[in-house]
Amino acid sequence: MSLLSQFSPHFWLLFSIAVAIAVLRELRRPSDDGDSWRDKH
């Protein structure tokens, strides 16, 4: 499990960056369709 413990910090760092970018992109979009984020999985 040493490989997983070494991979986890980088994974969560990249994951948090990806979430932040996605949130910023959603906030910058015109909010005429508020349900667009729900069906974009």
mmCIF file of C-alpha atoms in Angstrom:
data_model
loop_
_atom_site.group_PDB
_atom_site.id
_atom_site.type_symbol
_atom_site.label_atom_id
_atom_site.label_comp_id
_atom_site.label_asym_id
_atom_site.label_seq_id
_atom_site.Cartn_x
_atom_site.Cartn_y
_atom_site.Cartn_z
ATOM 1 C CA MET A 1 0.000 0.000 0.000
ATOM 2 C CA SER A 2 3.075 2.257 -0.057
ATOM 3 C CA LEU A 3 2.444 3.128 -3.694
ATOM 4 C CA LEU A 4 -1.127 4.145 -2.901
ATOM 5 C CA SER A 5 -0.017 6.300 0.028
ATOM 6 C CA GLN A 6 2.525 8.034 -2.203
ATOM 7 C CA PHE A 7 0.020 8.521 -5.003
ATOM 8 C CA SER A 8 -2.811 9.789 -2.829
ATOM 9 C CA PRO A 9 -1.484 13.319 -2.034
ATOM 10 C CA HIS A 10 -0.823 14.070 -5.700
ATOM 11 C CA PHE A 11 -4.199 12.627 -6.645
ATOM 12 C CA TRP A 12 -6.081 14.813 -4.162
ATOM 13 C CA LEU A 13 -4.046 17.851 -5.237
ATOM 14 C CA LEU A 14 -4.933 17.346 -8.901
ATOM 15 C CA PHE A 15 -8.513 16.489 -7.960
ATOM 16 C CA SER A 16 -8.952 19.701 -5.951
ATOM 17 C CA ILE A 17 -7.475 21.733 -8.818
ATOM 18 C CA ALA A 18 -9.814 20.072 -11.309
ATOM 19 C CA VAL A 19 -12.823 20.753 -9.073
ATOM 20 C CA ALA A 20 -11.779 24.388 -8.638
ATOM 21 C CA ILE A 21 -11.437 24.828 -12.410
ATOM 22 C CA ALA A 22 -14.828 23.213 -13.011
ATOM 23 C CA VAL A 23 -16.485 25.446 -10.404
ATOM 24 C CA LEU A 24 -14.890 28.577 -11.851
ATOM 25 C CA ARG A 25 -16.017 27.602 -15.354
ATOM 26 C CA GLU A 26 -19.575 27.068 -14.121
ATOM 27 C CA LEU A 27 -19.577 30.405 -12.303
ATOM 28 C CA ARG A 28 -18.312 32.241 -15.392
ATOM 29 C CA ARG A 29 -21.075 30.814 -17.593
ATOM 30 C CA PRO A 30 -24.319 32.784 -18.087
ATOM 31 C CA SER A 31 -26.756 31.356 -15.561
ATOM 32 C CA ASP A 32 -29.793 31.215 -17.850
ATOM 33 C CA ASP A 33 -29.931 27.420 -17.487
ATOM 34 C CA GLY A 34 -29.331 26.584 -13.842
ATOM 35 C CA ASP A 35 -29.772 22.843 -14.324
ATOM 36 C CA SER A 36 -27.013 22.464 -16.912
ATOM 37 C CA TRP A 37 -24.511 21.250 -14.306
ATOM 38 C CA ARG A 38 -26.804 18.417 -13.241
ATOM 39 C CA ASP A 39 -26.982 16.565 -16.564
ATOM 40 C CA LYS A 40 -23.324 17.046 -17.520
ATOM 41 C CA HIS A 41 -21.903 14.043 -15.621
#
